[in-house]
Short mmCIF file of C-alpha atoms in Angstrom, two decimals:
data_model
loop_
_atom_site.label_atom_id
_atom_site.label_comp_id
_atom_site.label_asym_id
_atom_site.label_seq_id
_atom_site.Cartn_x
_atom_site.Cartn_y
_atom_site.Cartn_z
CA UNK A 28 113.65 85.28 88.30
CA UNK A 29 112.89 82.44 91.38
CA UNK A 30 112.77 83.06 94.72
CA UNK A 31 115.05 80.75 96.37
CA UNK A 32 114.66 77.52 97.60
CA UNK A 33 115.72 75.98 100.94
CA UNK A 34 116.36 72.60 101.98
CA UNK A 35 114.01 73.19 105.59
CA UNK A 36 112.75 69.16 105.88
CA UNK A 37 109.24 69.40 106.89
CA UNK A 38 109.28 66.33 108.60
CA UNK A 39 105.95 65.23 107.29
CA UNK A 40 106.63 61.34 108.40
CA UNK A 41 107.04 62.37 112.04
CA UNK A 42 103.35 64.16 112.51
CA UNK A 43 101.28 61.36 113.18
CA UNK A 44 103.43 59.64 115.81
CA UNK A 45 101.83 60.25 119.19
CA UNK A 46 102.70 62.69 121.77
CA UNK A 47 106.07 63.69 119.35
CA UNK A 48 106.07 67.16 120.26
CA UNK A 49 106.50 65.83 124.25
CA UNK A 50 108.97 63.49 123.14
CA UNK A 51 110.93 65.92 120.79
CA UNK A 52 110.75 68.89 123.73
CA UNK A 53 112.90 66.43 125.44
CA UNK A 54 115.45 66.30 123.21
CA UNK A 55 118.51 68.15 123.96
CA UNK A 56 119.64 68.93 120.22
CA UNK A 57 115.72 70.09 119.61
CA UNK A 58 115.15 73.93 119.06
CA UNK A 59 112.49 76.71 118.88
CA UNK A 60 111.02 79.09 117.18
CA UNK A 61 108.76 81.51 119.67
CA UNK A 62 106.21 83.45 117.58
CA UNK A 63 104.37 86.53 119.40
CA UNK A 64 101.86 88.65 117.70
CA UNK A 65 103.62 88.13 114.45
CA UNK A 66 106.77 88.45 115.14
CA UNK A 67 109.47 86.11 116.16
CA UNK A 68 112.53 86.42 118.15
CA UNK A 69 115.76 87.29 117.36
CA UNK A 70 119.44 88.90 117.61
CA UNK A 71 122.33 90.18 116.40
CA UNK A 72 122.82 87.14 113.80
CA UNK A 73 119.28 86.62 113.19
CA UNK A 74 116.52 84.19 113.90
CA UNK A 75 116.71 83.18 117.10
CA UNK A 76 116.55 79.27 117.96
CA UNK A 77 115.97 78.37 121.84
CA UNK A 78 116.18 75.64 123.91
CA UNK A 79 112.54 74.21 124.74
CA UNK A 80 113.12 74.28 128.49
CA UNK A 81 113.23 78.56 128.45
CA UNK A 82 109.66 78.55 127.07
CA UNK A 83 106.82 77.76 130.03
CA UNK A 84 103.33 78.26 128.59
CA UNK A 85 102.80 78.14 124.42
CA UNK A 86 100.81 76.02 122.14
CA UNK A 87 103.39 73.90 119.93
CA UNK A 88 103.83 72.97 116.71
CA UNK A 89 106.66 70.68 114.68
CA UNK A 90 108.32 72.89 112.33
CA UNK A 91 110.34 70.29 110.45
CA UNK A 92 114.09 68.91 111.17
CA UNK A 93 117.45 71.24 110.31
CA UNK A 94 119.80 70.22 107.59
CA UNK A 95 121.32 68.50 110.80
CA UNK A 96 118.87 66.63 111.37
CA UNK A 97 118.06 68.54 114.79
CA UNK A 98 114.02 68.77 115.14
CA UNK A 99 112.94 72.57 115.45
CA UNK A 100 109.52 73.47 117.30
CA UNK A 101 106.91 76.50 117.11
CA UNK A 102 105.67 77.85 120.48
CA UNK A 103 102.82 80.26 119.54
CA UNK A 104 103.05 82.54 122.30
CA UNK A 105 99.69 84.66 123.70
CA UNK A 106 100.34 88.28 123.88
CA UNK A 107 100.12 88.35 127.89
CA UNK A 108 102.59 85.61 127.73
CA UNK A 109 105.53 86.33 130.35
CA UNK A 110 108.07 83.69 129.08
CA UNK A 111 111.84 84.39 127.51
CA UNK A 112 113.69 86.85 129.56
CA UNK A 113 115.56 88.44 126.70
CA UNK A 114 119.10 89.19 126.83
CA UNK A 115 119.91 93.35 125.61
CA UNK A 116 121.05 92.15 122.61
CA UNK A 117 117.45 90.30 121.44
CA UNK A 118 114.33 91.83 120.53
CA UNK A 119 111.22 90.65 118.63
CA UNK A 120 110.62 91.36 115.23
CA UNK A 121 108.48 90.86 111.88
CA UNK A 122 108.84 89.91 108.40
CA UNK A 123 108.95 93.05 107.18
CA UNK A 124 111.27 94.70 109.90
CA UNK A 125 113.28 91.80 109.14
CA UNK A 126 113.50 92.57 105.58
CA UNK A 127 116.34 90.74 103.23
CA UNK A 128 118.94 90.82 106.33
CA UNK A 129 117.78 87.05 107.09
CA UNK A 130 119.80 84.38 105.23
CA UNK A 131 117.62 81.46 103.09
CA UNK A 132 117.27 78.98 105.79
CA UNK A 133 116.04 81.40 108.01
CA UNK A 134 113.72 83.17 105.86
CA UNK A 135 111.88 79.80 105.13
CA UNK A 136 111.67 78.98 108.64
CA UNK A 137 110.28 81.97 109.77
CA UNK A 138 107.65 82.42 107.32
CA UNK A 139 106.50 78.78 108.15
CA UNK A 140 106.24 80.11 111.56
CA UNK A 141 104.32 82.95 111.18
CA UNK A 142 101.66 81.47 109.21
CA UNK A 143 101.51 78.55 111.15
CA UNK A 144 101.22 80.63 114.40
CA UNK A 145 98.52 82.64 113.17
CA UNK A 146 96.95 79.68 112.29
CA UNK A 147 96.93 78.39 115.84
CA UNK A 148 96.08 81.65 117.45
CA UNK A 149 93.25 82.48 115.51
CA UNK A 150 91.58 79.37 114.76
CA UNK A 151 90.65 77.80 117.65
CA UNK A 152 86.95 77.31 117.27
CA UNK A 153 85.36 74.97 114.49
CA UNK A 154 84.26 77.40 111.70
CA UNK A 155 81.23 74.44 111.07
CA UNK A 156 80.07 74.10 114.12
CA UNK A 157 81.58 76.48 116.44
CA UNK A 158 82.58 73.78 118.82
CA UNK A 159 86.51 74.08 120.51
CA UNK A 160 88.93 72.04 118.56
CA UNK A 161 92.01 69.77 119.71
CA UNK A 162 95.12 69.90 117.70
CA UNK A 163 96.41 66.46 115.68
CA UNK A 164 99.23 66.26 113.14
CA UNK A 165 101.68 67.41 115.61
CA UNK A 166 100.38 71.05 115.10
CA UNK A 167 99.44 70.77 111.73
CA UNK A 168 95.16 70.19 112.29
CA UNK A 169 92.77 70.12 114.10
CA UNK A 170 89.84 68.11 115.07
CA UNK A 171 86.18 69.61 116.31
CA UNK A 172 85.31 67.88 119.79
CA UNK A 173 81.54 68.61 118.92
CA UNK A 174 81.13 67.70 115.03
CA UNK A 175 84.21 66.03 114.74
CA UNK A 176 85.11 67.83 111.51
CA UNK A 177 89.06 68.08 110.81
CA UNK A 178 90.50 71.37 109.87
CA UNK A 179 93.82 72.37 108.30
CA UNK A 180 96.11 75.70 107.81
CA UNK A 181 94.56 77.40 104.84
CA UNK A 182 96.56 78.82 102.42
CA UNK A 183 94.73 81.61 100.21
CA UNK A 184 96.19 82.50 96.03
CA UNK A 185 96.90 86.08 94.95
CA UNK A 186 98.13 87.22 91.93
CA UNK A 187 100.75 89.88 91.96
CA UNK A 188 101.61 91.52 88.18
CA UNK A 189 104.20 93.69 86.77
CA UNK A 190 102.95 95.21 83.96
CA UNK A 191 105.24 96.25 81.24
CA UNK A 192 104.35 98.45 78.19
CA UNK A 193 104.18 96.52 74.86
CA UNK A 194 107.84 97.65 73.94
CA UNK A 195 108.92 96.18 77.58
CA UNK A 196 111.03 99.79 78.09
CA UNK A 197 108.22 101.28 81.07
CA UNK A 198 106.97 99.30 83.77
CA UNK A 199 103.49 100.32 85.41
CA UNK A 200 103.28 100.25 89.12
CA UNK A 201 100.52 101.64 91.76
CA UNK A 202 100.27 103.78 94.45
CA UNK A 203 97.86 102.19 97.35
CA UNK A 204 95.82 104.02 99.62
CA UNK A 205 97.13 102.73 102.85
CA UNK A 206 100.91 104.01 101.55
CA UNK A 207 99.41 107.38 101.13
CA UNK A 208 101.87 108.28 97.79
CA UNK A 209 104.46 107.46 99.45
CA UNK A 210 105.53 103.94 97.61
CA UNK A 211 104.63 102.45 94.13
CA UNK A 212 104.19 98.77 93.56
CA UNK A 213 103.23 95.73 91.74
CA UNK A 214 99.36 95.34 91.34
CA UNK A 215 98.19 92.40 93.30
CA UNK A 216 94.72 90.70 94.39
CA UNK A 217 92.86 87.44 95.72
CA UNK A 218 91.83 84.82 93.45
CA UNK A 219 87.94 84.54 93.79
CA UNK A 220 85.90 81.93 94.07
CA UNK A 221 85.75 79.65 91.11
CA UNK A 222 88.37 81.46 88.89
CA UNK A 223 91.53 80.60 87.61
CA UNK A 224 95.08 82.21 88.62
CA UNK A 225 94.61 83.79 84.48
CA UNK A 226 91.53 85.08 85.01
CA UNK A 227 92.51 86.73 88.25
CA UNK A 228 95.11 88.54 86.53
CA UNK A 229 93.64 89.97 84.22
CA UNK A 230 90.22 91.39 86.11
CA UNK A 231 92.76 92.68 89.27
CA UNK A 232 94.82 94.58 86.87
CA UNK A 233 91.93 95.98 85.01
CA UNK A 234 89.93 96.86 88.21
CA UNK A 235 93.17 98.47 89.75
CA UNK A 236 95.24 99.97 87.05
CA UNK A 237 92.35 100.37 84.26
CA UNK A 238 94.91 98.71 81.43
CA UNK A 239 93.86 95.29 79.17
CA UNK A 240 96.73 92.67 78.69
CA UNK A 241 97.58 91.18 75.36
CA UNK A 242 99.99 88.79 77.20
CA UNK A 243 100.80 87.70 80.14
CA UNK A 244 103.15 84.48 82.06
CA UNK A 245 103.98 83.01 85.23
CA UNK A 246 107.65 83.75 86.88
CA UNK A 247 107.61 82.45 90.84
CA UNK A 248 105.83 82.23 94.22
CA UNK A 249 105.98 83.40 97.65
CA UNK A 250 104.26 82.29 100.83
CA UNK A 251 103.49 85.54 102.63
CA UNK A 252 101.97 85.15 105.82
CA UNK A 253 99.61 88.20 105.61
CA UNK A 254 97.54 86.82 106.94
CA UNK A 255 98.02 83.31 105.13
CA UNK A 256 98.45 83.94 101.31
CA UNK A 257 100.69 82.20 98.57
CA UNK A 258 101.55 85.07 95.98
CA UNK A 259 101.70 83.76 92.72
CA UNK A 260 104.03 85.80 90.32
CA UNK A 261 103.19 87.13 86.60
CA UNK A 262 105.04 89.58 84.11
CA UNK A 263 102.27 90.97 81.93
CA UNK A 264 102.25 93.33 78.64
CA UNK A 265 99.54 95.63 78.29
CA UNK A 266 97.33 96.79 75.07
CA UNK A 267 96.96 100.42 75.75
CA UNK A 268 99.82 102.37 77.78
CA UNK A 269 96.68 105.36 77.25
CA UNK A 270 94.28 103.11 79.17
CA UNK A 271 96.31 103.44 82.34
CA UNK A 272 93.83 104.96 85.34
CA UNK A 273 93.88 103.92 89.38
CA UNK A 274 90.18 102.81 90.30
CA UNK A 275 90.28 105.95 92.76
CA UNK A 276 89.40 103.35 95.88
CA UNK A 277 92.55 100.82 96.51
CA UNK A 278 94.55 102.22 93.83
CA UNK A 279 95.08 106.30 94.15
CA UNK A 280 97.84 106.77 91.16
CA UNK A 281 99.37 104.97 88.69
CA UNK A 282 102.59 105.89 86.48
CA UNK A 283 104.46 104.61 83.96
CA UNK A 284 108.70 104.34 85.03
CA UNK A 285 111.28 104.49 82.73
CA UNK A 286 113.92 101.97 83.87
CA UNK A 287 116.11 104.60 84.99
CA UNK A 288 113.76 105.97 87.19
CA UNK A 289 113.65 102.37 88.38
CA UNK A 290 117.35 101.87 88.88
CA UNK A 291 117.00 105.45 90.62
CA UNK A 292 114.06 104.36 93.04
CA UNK A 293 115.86 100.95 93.29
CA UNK A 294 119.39 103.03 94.97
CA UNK A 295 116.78 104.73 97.08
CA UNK A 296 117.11 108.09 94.97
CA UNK A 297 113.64 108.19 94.10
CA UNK A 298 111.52 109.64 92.13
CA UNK A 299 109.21 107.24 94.78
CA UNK A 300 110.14 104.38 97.66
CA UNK A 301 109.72 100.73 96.14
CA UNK A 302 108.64 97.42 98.64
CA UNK A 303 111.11 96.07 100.40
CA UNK A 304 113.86 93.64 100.39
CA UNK A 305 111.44 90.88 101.75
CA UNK A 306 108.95 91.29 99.31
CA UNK A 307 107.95 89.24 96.18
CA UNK A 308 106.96 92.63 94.28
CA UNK A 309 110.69 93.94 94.68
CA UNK A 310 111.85 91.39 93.29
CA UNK A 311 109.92 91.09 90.28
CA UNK A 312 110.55 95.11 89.82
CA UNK A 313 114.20 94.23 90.22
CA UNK A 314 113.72 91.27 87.29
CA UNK A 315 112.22 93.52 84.58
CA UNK A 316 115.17 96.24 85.08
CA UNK A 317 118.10 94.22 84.98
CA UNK A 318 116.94 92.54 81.63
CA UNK A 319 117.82 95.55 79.29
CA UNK A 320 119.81 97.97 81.96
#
């Protein structure tokens, strides 16, 4: 299982050329990418690129160039911001409204602009010093005016498992508190301090789930802009199916699924909702049931 890649050109080459946002806001084929709150605008057919004359008052950021070659441009709108009139067919949405209807390109280029934007809205002070910042890199850092420190987007590593039992017919999933019952997962966590992507496996799924793993190996990532985390995919096999307990906190329930109560919850027939379309989680759940269905 991968998730798929896209051919979004970063542009890396163009950051350090001065003023290039001003220069590349003039450019007629150049288009945008407004980010609000978390959530981006769009329409009928889907991510919604504007001119950079509609947007008055945003702090901008250089996306990358199109398969064109067409440059494409963040604003990172405030939430009082009274910009875009939008037409009755637009509306803004998030990631996971947005879900699977998105095509490739688009789903790159949006998560790029969510975590960039969050970036930008909620790091504007030096976290040294405290002193305000300026932005460099065309978006992409920033520089304290006080200790002169440079910054950069962070990007934080979580693990997220599906556990299988050691004959690889029953998957193990979780029920989180914040879902209230009412959907079953992957098990996921943050990679401490110090400790390897391994080692993070296996303590997150023992902490959560309460099971041991004899084995476990690396399928595929996702960036997931919640707030600003790259989750790094595992299929696991456990020792003990018996050891199976939630840790009563984060994790309320865990069961053991057949596969065809997986192809079943999968059809939305239940026996319980699965993550969505957008999700890294869904699509390692939809990985382990198509290899023996």
């Amino acid at each position: 299982m991968t998730i798929p890649h896209t051919p979004i050109d970063r542009a890396a080459d163009l950051r350090a050329e001065p003023d290039v946002i001003e220069r590349l806001r003039a450019e007629e084929t150049t288009r945008v990418v407004a980010v609000r709150e978390g959530r981006v605008r769009v329409d009928r057919d889907g991510l919604l690129l504007v001119a950079p004359s509609t947007i008055a008052d945003a702090t901008w950021a250089l996306l990358g160039r199109s398969s064109e070659g067409a440059a494409i441009l963040l604003a990172a709108l405030g939430p009082e911001a009274d910009t875009i009139d939008a037409a009755p067919d637009e509306t803004w949405l998030g990631l996971r409204d947005l879900g699977a209807s998105l095509g490739a390109d688009d789903t790159e280029l949006l998560i790029e602009a969510l975590a960039l934007g969050g970036w930008l809205r909620d790091a504007p002070f030096c976290p040294a010093c405290g002193g305000g910042t300026e932005l460099s890199q065309a978006g992409w850092s920033r520089r304290c005016l006080q200790c002169g420190r440079e910054h950069f987007p962070r990007t934080d590593p979580a693990v997220i498992v599906a556990v299988e039992s050691a004959d690889g017919e029953r998957l193990l999933l979780g029920a989180n508190a914040n879902w209230a019952g009412r959907m079953y997962s992957c098990f996921a966590g943050f990679t401490e301090a110090g400790e390897s992507l391994e080692s993070t496996v296996h303590r997150e799924i023992e902490e959560e789930s309460g099971v041991r793993l004899s084995s476990l190996r690396y399928v595929s990532s996702q960036p997931w802009p919640f707030p600003r985390s790259l989750m790094l995919g595992f299929r696991a096999v456990v020792v003990d199916e018996n050891e199976a307990r939630p840790d009563g906190e984060e994790i309320i329930d865990v069961r053991w699924f057949s596969r065809a109560e997986i192809g079943s919850a999968l059809a939305g027939e239940g026996p319980v909702g699965l993550p969505g379309p957008a999700s890294i989680a869904r699509a390692l759940i939809i990985a382990w049931y198509e290899e023996r269905a």
